[in-house]
Amino acid sequence: MALLSFLDRNHSVAEPGFSRWLVPPAALAIHLAIGQVYAFSVFKKPLNYLLQVATSGGGLKALPGVDSPNPSDWKFTSLGWIFSLAIVCLGLSAAIFGKWLERVGPRRAMFTSAVCFTSGFFISAAGVQLHQLWLIYFGYGVIGGIGLGIGYISPVSTLIKWFPDRPGMATGMAIMGFGGGALIGSPLSNDLMAFFRTDRDLGVQKTFLVMGTIYFVAMMFGVFTVRVPRPGWKPEGWVAPVKPKSLVTAHSVEVNEAFGTPQFWLLWIVLCMNVTAGIGILEQASPMIQELFKGQITAVAAGGFVALLSLFNMGGRFVWSSVSDYIGRKNTYYVFFLLGATLYYLAPSTGASGLNNIKLFVTICAVILTMYGGGFATIPAYLRDLFGTMEVGAIHGRLLTAWSAAGVFGPVLVNYIREYEKGKGVPLADAYSTVLYVMVGLLIVGFLANAAVRPVDSKHWYKSEEVDKNLAAVPGSAVATR
Amino acid sequence: MENQYKKTPAIVVALAWLLVALPWAWGVTQLWKNARKLFQAPPPPAVSVVPSTPAARSK
């Protein structure tokens, strides 16, 4: 495999003079590509109509609002599993391959991610051609999902090592890219399907093939651009703090060791609660605003509201993670939980039955969504503060299981409460209020978990004199010294 | 010591950023066009229709 030796970690060590500002675009190339997963829903309706259109013609508008008009077409519920599988595989692969990633370096990991993620498109194209749903489950869901997980964590520890002075901002940029991926993926998919569409073909297969190719090329830009810092490197003019903040360690913890610390599980709860609460708004944003302001907000305007929330979700990733470099990670999460709980509590009172203030409601939801995104983007730097840089990518990978759990727990909780309240005859607007009050409770749990976070006990530190010596001298360069 | 080596030209860094920023900006523009509907849509004459299923909302 000498052909692929350029992927080795030692071939990706930066030459002196290499600008660290090339690393964020490399990371963004990966995250903007894999963030496409959030736009997969644009394929659901075309996939739902494949045979109907192929046999009867007439394009997508043949039978609007009908689920799988041809009995052999795939059902909406079956198609929903593609996205769910991809997200589950994202969480699992991030947890499983994190340690491998730390060993082989970001370039090989990004390459693997690109191969898996884009193969998902190609296999799915075959699935559309043969009309075999299991091929799409396997392709986009499993193989593509593995690519998502490896790609998501691949630039994190590298960015932290390049930006020891601003780790929050650096990782925030990349993770903002994941939020931004859907912004590109959604219109790109629609435009390509429109381009390839004929009377009897919705263009899904060709769109998959083209998107797989485009994303592979884009991700290769990241693969070839990314570098790891050489041993002992530090930003020009930057001096490591002599007396670091109490929660910021100059030592490192190995991933399996970190897994057994209370700090890991406290941060797991912190992330899970923050994400679950955010999903509480995201999951029901469109119907909620229509119900709270009945007769004042159309379905089209509600769609605009959801789009606006996506923008704030993305922007919050960069803003809050950058802010955390100045006020500290723990304080940032205190803000999320305290301000978040207050806003969730106030949101229902802005509805038509209360203040009847649409602008105030939209503002509250927008701020909440910035904190949802900020929670994702700030967690890698929080992990770096507590566990050091040595295996922070692997630890981050395992922590992402909290996201997977919240992805299941959040929607189930929201839907259950809503249905329960509806069943009791409570008006829908009030049912949404109950959901938001439950979210306040979750945020309080997150607040308490965050408050309980203390520095990691020295017994968990990685016991290598060489690593410790180098880390003490240059925080942020541990991997290069291993 | 550092100055003996060739530094990455600023134009290379700018180009790298441009490569990721351009598609991103395009995506943000497309999304903003959607988001504006919240502020532009006229008030409905009657009671609005609430999509009741996740499938309906995702369309």
Coordinates of C-alpha atoms in Angstrom, one line a residue:
Chain A
M1 CA 0.0 0.0 0.0
A2 CA 2.9 2.3 -0.7
L3 CA 0.6 4.2 -3.0
L4 CA -1.3 5.4 0.0
S5 CA 1.7 6.2 2.1
F6 CA 1.1 9.9 1.7
L7 CA -1.8 9.4 4.1
D8 CA 0.6 8.4 6.9
R9 CA 0.9 10.7 9.9
N10 CA 4.6 11.2 9.3
H11 CA 3.9 12.4 5.8
S12 CA 1.5 15.0 7.0
V13 CA 3.7 16.8 9.5
A14 CA 3.9 20.5 8.7
E15 CA 7.1 22.0 7.3
P16 CA 8.4 25.0 9.2
G17 CA 6.6 28.1 7.9
F18 CA 3.3 26.3 7.2
S19 CA 0.4 28.6 8.0
R20 CA -1.9 27.1 10.6
W21 CA -4.8 29.1 8.9
L22 CA -4.8 26.4 6.2
V23 CA -6.0 23.8 8.6
P24 CA -9.5 25.3 9.3
P25 CA -10.4 25.3 5.5
A26 CA -9.2 21.7 5.4
A27 CA -11.5 20.8 8.3
L28 CA -14.3 22.8 6.8
A29 CA -14.0 20.9 3.5
I30 CA -14.8 17.7 5.4
H31 CA -17.5 19.1 7.6
L32 CA -19.3 21.1 4.9
A33 CA -19.5 17.8 2.9
I34 CA -20.6 15.4 5.6
G35 CA -23.1 18.0 6.9
Q36 CA -25.1 17.1 3.8
V37 CA -26.7 14.4 5.9
Y38 CA -29.1 16.9 7.5
A39 CA -30.4 17.7 4.0
F40 CA -31.2 14.1 3.1
S41 CA -34.9 14.7 3.7
V42 CA -35.0 16.4 0.3
F43 CA -34.7 13.0 -1.3
K44 CA -37.6 11.4 0.7
K45 CA -40.4 12.5 -1.6
P46 CA -38.6 11.6 -4.9
L47 CA -37.6 8.2 -3.5
N48 CA -41.3 7.8 -2.4
Y49 CA -42.4 8.3 -6.0
L50 CA -39.8 6.4 -8.0
L51 CA -41.9 3.7 -9.6
Q52 CA -45.1 5.8 -9.8
V53 CA -43.3 8.3 -12.0
A54 CA -41.3 5.7 -13.9
T55 CA -44.5 3.9 -14.9
S56 CA -47.1 6.7 -15.2
G57 CA -44.9 9.7 -16.0
G58 CA -46.0 13.2 -15.1
G59 CA -43.1 14.0 -12.7
L60 CA -43.2 14.5 -9.0
K61 CA -46.5 16.4 -8.9
A62 CA -48.4 13.4 -10.3
L63 CA -50.2 12.6 -7.0
P64 CA -49.2 15.3 -4.4
G65 CA -49.7 14.3 -0.8
V66 CA -50.0 10.6 -1.4
D67 CA -47.6 8.2 0.4
S68 CA -46.0 5.7 -2.1
P69 CA -48.8 6.0 -4.8
N70 CA -47.5 2.9 -6.5
P71 CA -47.9 -0.1 -4.0
S72 CA -44.3 -1.2 -4.8
D73 CA -42.9 2.3 -4.0
W74 CA -41.0 2.7 -0.7
K75 CA -43.1 4.1 2.2
F76 CA -42.2 7.3 4.0
T77 CA -41.6 5.5 7.2
S78 CA -39.2 3.0 5.5
L79 CA -37.3 5.9 4.0
G80 CA -37.0 7.6 7.4
W81 CA -34.7 4.8 8.5
I82 CA -32.0 5.9 6.1
F83 CA -31.3 9.1 8.0
S84 CA -31.7 7.4 11.4
L85 CA -29.3 4.6 10.4
A86 CA -26.7 7.2 9.2
I87 CA -26.9 9.1 12.5
V88 CA -26.7 6.0 14.6
C89 CA -23.6 4.9 12.6
L90 CA -22.2 8.3 13.0
G91 CA -22.3 8.0 16.8
L92 CA -21.0 4.4 16.8
S93 CA -18.1 5.0 14.4
A94 CA -17.0 8.2 16.2
A95 CA -16.9 6.2 19.4
I96 CA -15.2 3.1 17.9
F97 CA -12.7 4.7 15.5
G98 CA -11.6 7.6 17.7
K99 CA -8.5 5.8 19.0
W100 CA -7.5 4.6 15.6
L101 CA -7.8 8.1 14.3
E102 CA -5.4 9.4 17.0
R103 CA -2.9 6.7 15.9
V104 CA -3.0 7.2 12.1
G105 CA -3.5 10.9 12.1
P106 CA -6.1 13.2 10.5
R107 CA -5.1 12.7 6.8
R108 CA -5.8 9.0 6.7
A109 CA -9.0 9.5 8.7
M110 CA -10.2 12.2 6.4
F111 CA -9.5 10.0 3.4
T112 CA -11.3 7.0 4.9
S113 CA -14.2 9.3 5.7
A114 CA -14.3 10.6 2.1
V115 CA -14.2 7.1 0.7
C116 CA -17.0 5.8 3.0
F117 CA -19.2 8.9 2.8
T118 CA -19.1 9.1 -1.0
S119 CA -19.3 5.3 -1.5
G120 CA -22.6 5.7 0.4
F121 CA -23.9 7.8 -2.5
F122 CA -22.6 5.4 -5.2
I123 CA -24.1 2.4 -3.5
S124 CA -27.4 4.2 -3.0
A125 CA -27.4 5.1 -6.7
A126 CA -27.2 1.4 -7.4
G127 CA -30.1 0.9 -4.9
V128 CA -32.2 3.4 -6.8
Q129 CA -31.4 1.8 -10.2
L130 CA -32.3 -1.7 -8.9
H131 CA -35.0 -0.4 -6.6
Q132 CA -33.5 -2.2 -3.6
L133 CA -34.0 -0.2 -0.4
W134 CA -31.6 -2.4 1.6
L135 CA -28.8 -1.1 -0.7
I136 CA -29.6 2.5 0.3
Y137 CA -29.8 1.5 4.0
F138 CA -26.4 -0.2 3.6
G139 CA -24.8 2.5 1.4
Y140 CA -25.9 5.8 2.7
G141 CA -27.0 4.6 6.2
V142 CA -24.2 2.2 7.2
I143 CA -21.2 2.9 5.0
G144 CA -22.0 6.6 4.6
G145 CA -22.8 6.8 8.4
I146 CA -19.3 5.4 9.2
G147 CA -17.8 8.1 7.0
L148 CA -19.8 10.7 8.9
G149 CA -18.5 9.6 12.3
I150 CA -14.9 9.4 11.2
G151 CA -15.2 12.7 9.3
Y152 CA -16.8 14.5 12.2
I153 CA -14.1 13.8 14.7
S154 CA -11.1 13.7 12.3
P155 CA -10.1 17.4 12.4
V156 CA -11.0 18.1 16.0
S157 CA -7.8 17.2 17.8
T158 CA -5.6 18.5 14.9
L159 CA -7.3 21.9 15.2
I160 CA -6.9 22.0 18.9
K161 CA -3.2 21.3 18.5
W162 CA -2.8 24.0 15.9
F163 CA -4.7 26.5 18.0
P164 CA -3.7 26.0 21.7
D165 CA -4.3 29.7 22.2
R166 CA -7.9 29.6 20.8
P167 CA -9.1 25.9 20.8
G168 CA -12.8 26.9 21.1
M169 CA -12.8 29.1 18.1
A170 CA -10.8 26.6 16.0
T171 CA -13.1 23.6 16.7
G172 CA -16.2 25.9 16.5
M173 CA -15.3 26.8 13.0
A174 CA -15.2 23.1 11.9
I175 CA -18.4 22.2 13.7
M176 CA -20.1 25.2 12.3
G177 CA -19.2 23.7 8.9
F178 CA -21.3 20.6 9.8
G179 CA -24.3 22.8 10.4
G180 CA -23.5 24.6 7.2
G181 CA -23.3 21.4 5.2
A182 CA -27.1 21.1 4.9
L183 CA -27.3 24.7 3.6
I184 CA -25.3 23.6 0.6
G185 CA -26.6 20.0 0.3
S186 CA -30.2 20.9 0.2
P187 CA -30.3 23.4 -2.7
L188 CA -27.6 21.4 -4.5
S189 CA -29.7 18.2 -4.4
N190 CA -32.8 20.1 -5.5
D191 CA -30.9 21.8 -8.4
L192 CA -29.3 18.6 -9.6
M193 CA -32.6 16.7 -9.4
A194 CA -34.3 19.5 -11.4
F195 CA -31.4 19.3 -13.9
F196 CA -31.7 15.5 -14.4
R197 CA -35.4 15.2 -14.2
T198 CA -37.4 13.9 -17.1
D199 CA -41.0 12.9 -17.6
R200 CA -40.3 9.4 -16.3
D201 CA -37.2 9.9 -14.1
L202 CA -36.9 12.1 -11.1
G203 CA -33.1 12.2 -11.5
V204 CA -32.3 10.8 -8.0
Q205 CA -29.8 8.2 -9.2
K206 CA -27.8 10.7 -11.3
T207 CA -27.9 13.2 -8.5
F208 CA -26.5 10.6 -6.1
L209 CA -23.7 9.9 -8.6
V210 CA -22.8 13.6 -9.2
M211 CA -23.0 14.5 -5.5
G212 CA -20.8 11.6 -4.5
T213 CA -18.2 12.8 -7.1
I214 CA -18.4 16.5 -6.0
Y215 CA -18.1 15.6 -2.3
F216 CA -15.2 13.3 -3.0
V217 CA -13.3 16.0 -4.8
A218 CA -14.1 18.6 -2.1
M219 CA -13.0 16.2 0.7
M220 CA -9.8 15.5 -1.1
F221 CA -9.0 19.2 -0.8
G222 CA -9.2 18.7 3.0
V223 CA -7.1 15.5 2.8
F224 CA -4.3 17.1 0.9
T225 CA -4.3 20.4 2.8
V226 CA -4.4 19.1 6.4
R227 CA -1.2 19.0 8.4
V228 CA -0.2 18.1 11.9
P229 CA 2.1 20.4 13.8
R230 CA 5.7 19.2 14.2
P231 CA 6.9 18.3 17.7
G232 CA 7.4 21.3 19.9
W233 CA 5.5 23.7 17.6
K234 CA 3.7 26.6 19.1
P235 CA 2.1 29.7 17.7
E236 CA 4.5 32.5 17.0
G237 CA 4.8 34.8 20.1
W238 CA 2.4 32.6 22.1
V239 CA 3.5 31.6 25.6
A240 CA 1.7 28.9 27.5
P241 CA 0.1 30.3 30.6
V242 CA 2.5 29.7 33.6
K243 CA -0.5 29.2 35.9
P244 CA -3.3 27.7 33.9
K245 CA -6.9 28.1 34.9
S246 CA -8.1 25.5 37.4
L247 CA -10.0 23.4 34.9
V248 CA -7.4 23.5 32.2
T249 CA -4.9 20.7 32.5
A250 CA -1.3 20.6 31.2
H251 CA -1.5 16.8 31.3
S252 CA -3.3 14.2 29.2
V253 CA -5.7 11.3 29.8
E254 CA -5.9 8.2 27.6
V255 CA -9.3 7.6 26.1
N256 CA -10.1 4.4 28.0
E257 CA -9.0 6.0 31.2
A258 CA -11.1 9.1 30.5
F259 CA -14.2 6.9 29.9
G260 CA -14.0 5.8 33.5
T261 CA -13.8 9.3 35.0
P262 CA -16.9 11.1 36.5
Q263 CA -15.9 14.2 34.4
F264 CA -16.5 12.3 31.2
W265 CA -20.0 11.2 32.3
L266 CA -20.8 14.7 33.6
L267 CA -20.0 16.2 30.2
W268 CA -22.0 13.4 28.6
I269 CA -25.0 14.6 30.6
V270 CA -24.2 18.2 29.8
L271 CA -24.2 17.6 26.1
C272 CA -27.2 15.2 26.2
M273 CA -29.4 17.7 28.1
N274 CA -28.3 20.7 25.9
V275 CA -29.0 18.8 22.7
T276 CA -32.3 17.3 23.9
A277 CA -33.6 20.7 24.9
G278 CA -32.6 22.1 21.5
I279 CA -34.3 19.3 19.7
G280 CA -37.4 20.3 21.7
I281 CA -37.6 23.5 19.7
L282 CA -36.2 22.1 16.4
E283 CA -38.5 19.1 16.3
Q284 CA -41.7 21.1 16.6
A285 CA -40.7 24.6 15.4
S286 CA -43.0 24.8 12.4
P287 CA -46.3 23.5 14.0
M288 CA -45.5 25.3 17.3
I289 CA -45.2 28.8 15.8
Q290 CA -48.4 28.2 13.8
E291 CA -50.3 27.0 16.9
L292 CA -49.0 29.6 19.3
F293 CA -49.9 32.4 16.8
K294 CA -53.0 30.8 15.3
G295 CA -54.3 32.7 12.3
Q296 CA -51.2 34.9 12.1
I297 CA -48.5 32.6 10.8
T298 CA -48.9 30.6 7.5
A299 CA -47.3 27.3 6.8
V300 CA -45.0 29.1 4.4
A301 CA -43.9 31.6 7.0
A302 CA -43.4 28.8 9.4
G303 CA -41.0 27.2 6.9
G304 CA -39.1 30.5 6.9
F305 CA -39.0 30.3 10.7
V306 CA -37.4 26.9 10.5
A307 CA -34.8 28.2 8.0
L308 CA -34.0 31.2 10.2
L309 CA -33.4 28.9 13.2
S310 CA -30.9 26.9 11.0
L311 CA -29.0 30.1 10.4
F312 CA -28.8 30.8 14.2
N313 CA -27.9 27.2 14.9
M314 CA -24.9 27.5 12.6
G315 CA -23.8 31.0 13.7
G316 CA -24.0 30.0 17.4
R317 CA -21.5 27.3 16.8
F318 CA -18.8 29.8 16.0
V319 CA -19.8 32.6 18.3
W320 CA -20.3 30.6 21.5
S321 CA -17.2 28.4 21.0
S322 CA -15.1 31.6 20.4
V323 CA -16.6 33.3 23.5
S324 CA -15.7 30.2 25.5
D325 CA -12.0 31.0 24.9
Y326 CA -12.5 34.1 26.9
I327 CA -15.0 33.3 29.6
G328 CA -14.1 29.6 30.0
R329 CA -15.9 26.5 29.0
K330 CA -17.8 25.9 32.3
N331 CA -19.1 29.5 32.4
T332 CA -20.2 29.2 28.8
Y333 CA -22.3 26.1 29.7
Y334 CA -23.6 28.0 32.7
V335 CA -24.9 30.6 30.3
F336 CA -26.5 28.0 28.1
F337 CA -28.3 26.4 31.0
L338 CA -29.4 29.5 32.9
L339 CA -30.3 31.7 30.0
G340 CA -31.7 28.7 28.1
A341 CA -34.0 27.7 31.0
T342 CA -35.2 31.3 31.4
L343 CA -35.9 31.6 27.7
Y344 CA -37.7 28.3 27.5
Y345 CA -39.8 29.3 30.4
L346 CA -40.7 32.7 28.8
A347 CA -41.3 31.4 25.3
P348 CA -44.9 30.2 25.8
S349 CA -46.0 33.5 27.3
T350 CA -45.2 35.3 24.0
G351 CA -48.0 33.4 22.2
A352 CA -51.3 34.8 21.1
S353 CA -52.9 34.0 24.5
G354 CA -50.2 36.0 26.3
L355 CA -48.1 38.9 25.0
N356 CA -49.0 38.0 21.3
N357 CA -45.5 39.1 20.2
I358 CA -44.2 37.1 17.2
K359 CA -40.9 39.0 17.1
L360 CA -40.2 38.3 20.7
F361 CA -41.0 34.6 20.2
V362 CA -38.7 34.4 17.1
T363 CA -35.9 36.2 19.0
I364 CA -36.2 33.8 21.9
C365 CA -36.1 30.7 19.7
A366 CA -33.2 32.1 17.7
V367 CA -31.1 32.7 20.9
I368 CA -32.0 29.2 22.1
L369 CA -30.8 27.7 18.8
T370 CA -27.5 29.6 19.0
M371 CA -26.9 27.8 22.3
Y372 CA -27.9 24.4 20.9
G373 CA -25.3 24.8 18.2
G374 CA -22.9 26.4 20.7
G375 CA -23.2 23.3 22.9
F376 CA -21.9 21.0 20.1
A377 CA -19.1 23.4 19.2
T378 CA -17.8 24.1 22.7
I379 CA -17.6 20.5 23.9
P380 CA -14.3 19.6 22.2
A381 CA -12.5 22.5 23.8
Y382 CA -14.1 21.5 27.2
L383 CA -12.8 18.0 26.7
R384 CA -9.3 19.4 25.8
D385 CA -9.3 21.5 29.0
L386 CA -10.1 18.5 31.2
F387 CA -8.4 15.6 29.5
G388 CA -5.5 17.3 27.5
T389 CA -4.8 17.1 23.8
M390 CA -3.3 13.6 23.5
E391 CA -6.5 11.7 22.7
V392 CA -9.1 14.4 22.7
G393 CA -10.4 13.3 19.3
A394 CA -11.1 9.8 20.5
I395 CA -12.7 11.1 23.8
H396 CA -14.8 13.4 21.7
G397 CA -15.9 10.5 19.6
R398 CA -17.1 8.6 22.6
L399 CA -18.9 11.6 24.0
L400 CA -20.9 11.9 20.8
T401 CA -22.9 8.9 22.0
A402 CA -24.7 11.6 24.1
W403 CA -25.8 13.2 20.8
S404 CA -27.1 9.8 19.5
A405 CA -29.0 9.3 22.8
A406 CA -30.4 12.8 22.6
G407 CA -31.4 12.3 19.0
V408 CA -33.6 9.4 20.1
F409 CA -34.6 10.7 23.6
G410 CA -35.5 14.3 22.4
P411 CA -38.1 13.6 19.7
V412 CA -39.6 10.7 21.7
L413 CA -40.0 12.9 24.8
V414 CA -41.5 15.8 22.8
N415 CA -43.9 13.7 20.9
Y416 CA -45.0 11.7 23.9
I417 CA -45.7 14.8 26.0
R418 CA -47.6 16.4 23.1
E419 CA -49.7 13.3 22.5
Y420 CA -50.3 12.8 26.2
E421 CA -51.6 16.4 26.6
K422 CA -53.7 16.2 23.5
G423 CA -55.2 13.0 24.8
K424 CA -56.3 14.8 27.9
G425 CA -58.0 17.4 25.8
V426 CA -55.5 20.1 26.4
P427 CA -55.3 22.7 23.5
L428 CA -52.3 22.2 21.3
A429 CA -50.8 25.6 22.2
D430 CA -50.8 24.6 25.8
A431 CA -49.3 21.2 25.0
Y432 CA -46.3 22.9 23.5
S433 CA -46.0 25.0 26.6
T434 CA -45.7 21.8 28.7
V435 CA -43.0 20.5 26.4
L436 CA -41.0 23.7 26.9
Y437 CA -41.4 23.6 30.7
V438 CA -40.1 20.0 30.6
M439 CA -37.1 21.3 28.7
V440 CA -36.5 23.7 31.5
G441 CA -36.2 20.8 33.8
L442 CA -33.7 19.1 31.5
L443 CA -31.6 22.3 31.4
I444 CA -31.5 22.4 35.2
V445 CA -30.2 18.8 35.2
G446 CA -27.5 19.9 32.7
F447 CA -26.7 22.9 34.9
L448 CA -26.2 20.7 38.0
A449 CA -23.9 18.3 36.0
N450 CA -21.9 21.2 34.7
A451 CA -21.6 22.6 38.3
A452 CA -20.2 19.2 39.4
V453 CA -17.3 19.2 36.9
R454 CA -13.9 19.3 38.7
P455 CA -10.4 18.9 37.4
V456 CA -9.5 15.3 36.6
D457 CA -7.7 13.5 39.4
S458 CA -3.9 13.1 38.8
K459 CA -4.2 9.3 39.1
H460 CA -5.9 9.3 35.6
W461 CA -3.0 11.2 33.9
Y462 CA -1.1 9.5 31.1
K463 CA 2.0 8.2 32.8
S464 CA 4.8 8.9 30.3
E465 CA 7.6 11.2 31.4
E466 CA 8.3 12.1 27.9
V467 CA 4.8 13.2 27.1
D468 CA 4.4 15.0 30.4
K469 CA 7.6 16.8 30.0
N470 CA 6.7 18.0 26.5
L471 CA 3.2 18.8 27.4
A472 CA 4.4 21.0 30.3
A473 CA 6.6 22.9 27.9
V474 CA 4.2 23.1 25.0
P475 CA 0.6 22.5 25.6
G476 CA -1.1 21.4 22.4
S477 CA 1.7 19.3 20.9
A478 CA 1.3 16.0 22.7
V479 CA 0.6 13.8 19.8
A480 CA 3.7 15.0 17.9
T481 CA 5.8 13.8 20.8
R482 CA 4.4 10.4 21.1
Chain B
M1 CA 15.2 29.8 12.9
E2 CA 11.6 30.0 11.7
N3 CA 12.5 32.7 9.2
Q4 CA 14.9 30.5 7.3
Y5 CA 11.9 28.6 5.9
K6 CA 9.5 29.7 3.2
K7 CA 6.2 30.8 4.8
T8 CA 2.9 29.8 3.2
P9 CA 2.0 32.7 0.9
A10 CA -1.0 34.7 2.0
I11 CA -2.6 34.2 -1.4
V12 CA -2.6 30.4 -0.8
V13 CA -4.4 30.8 2.5
A14 CA -6.9 33.2 1.0
L15 CA -7.6 30.8 -1.9
A16 CA -8.1 27.9 0.5
W17 CA -10.6 30.0 2.5
L18 CA -12.3 31.1 -0.7
L19 CA -12.8 27.5 -1.8
V20 CA -14.9 26.7 1.2
A21 CA -16.4 30.1 1.7
L22 CA -18.0 30.4 -1.8
P23 CA -20.2 27.3 -1.7
W24 CA -21.0 28.1 1.9
A25 CA -22.1 31.7 1.0
W26 CA -24.2 30.3 -1.8
G27 CA -25.9 27.9 0.7
V28 CA -26.5 30.7 3.2
T29 CA -28.0 32.9 0.4
Q30 CA -30.4 30.1 -0.5
L31 CA -31.4 29.6 3.1
W32 CA -31.9 33.3 3.7
K33 CA -34.3 33.4 0.7
N34 CA -36.4 30.9 2.6
A35 CA -36.0 32.5 6.0
R36 CA -37.3 35.8 4.6
K37 CA -40.7 34.2 4.0
L38 CA -41.3 34.5 7.7
F39 CA -41.2 38.3 7.4
Q40 CA -42.8 38.6 3.9
A41 CA -45.8 36.3 4.1
P42 CA -49.1 38.1 4.2
P43 CA -51.4 37.4 7.1
P44 CA -53.7 34.5 6.2
P45 CA -57.4 35.3 5.8
A46 CA -58.5 32.3 7.8
V47 CA -57.2 29.7 10.3
S48 CA -53.8 28.3 9.1
V49 CA -53.2 24.7 8.3
V50 CA -51.0 22.9 10.8
P51 CA -49.0 19.9 9.4
S52 CA -49.9 17.2 11.8
T53 CA -47.3 14.5 11.0
P54 CA -43.5 14.5 10.8
A55 CA -43.8 13.4 7.2
A56 CA -45.9 16.4 6.3
R57 CA -43.5 18.8 8.1
S58 CA -40.5 17.4 6.3
K59 CA -41.9 18.1 2.9

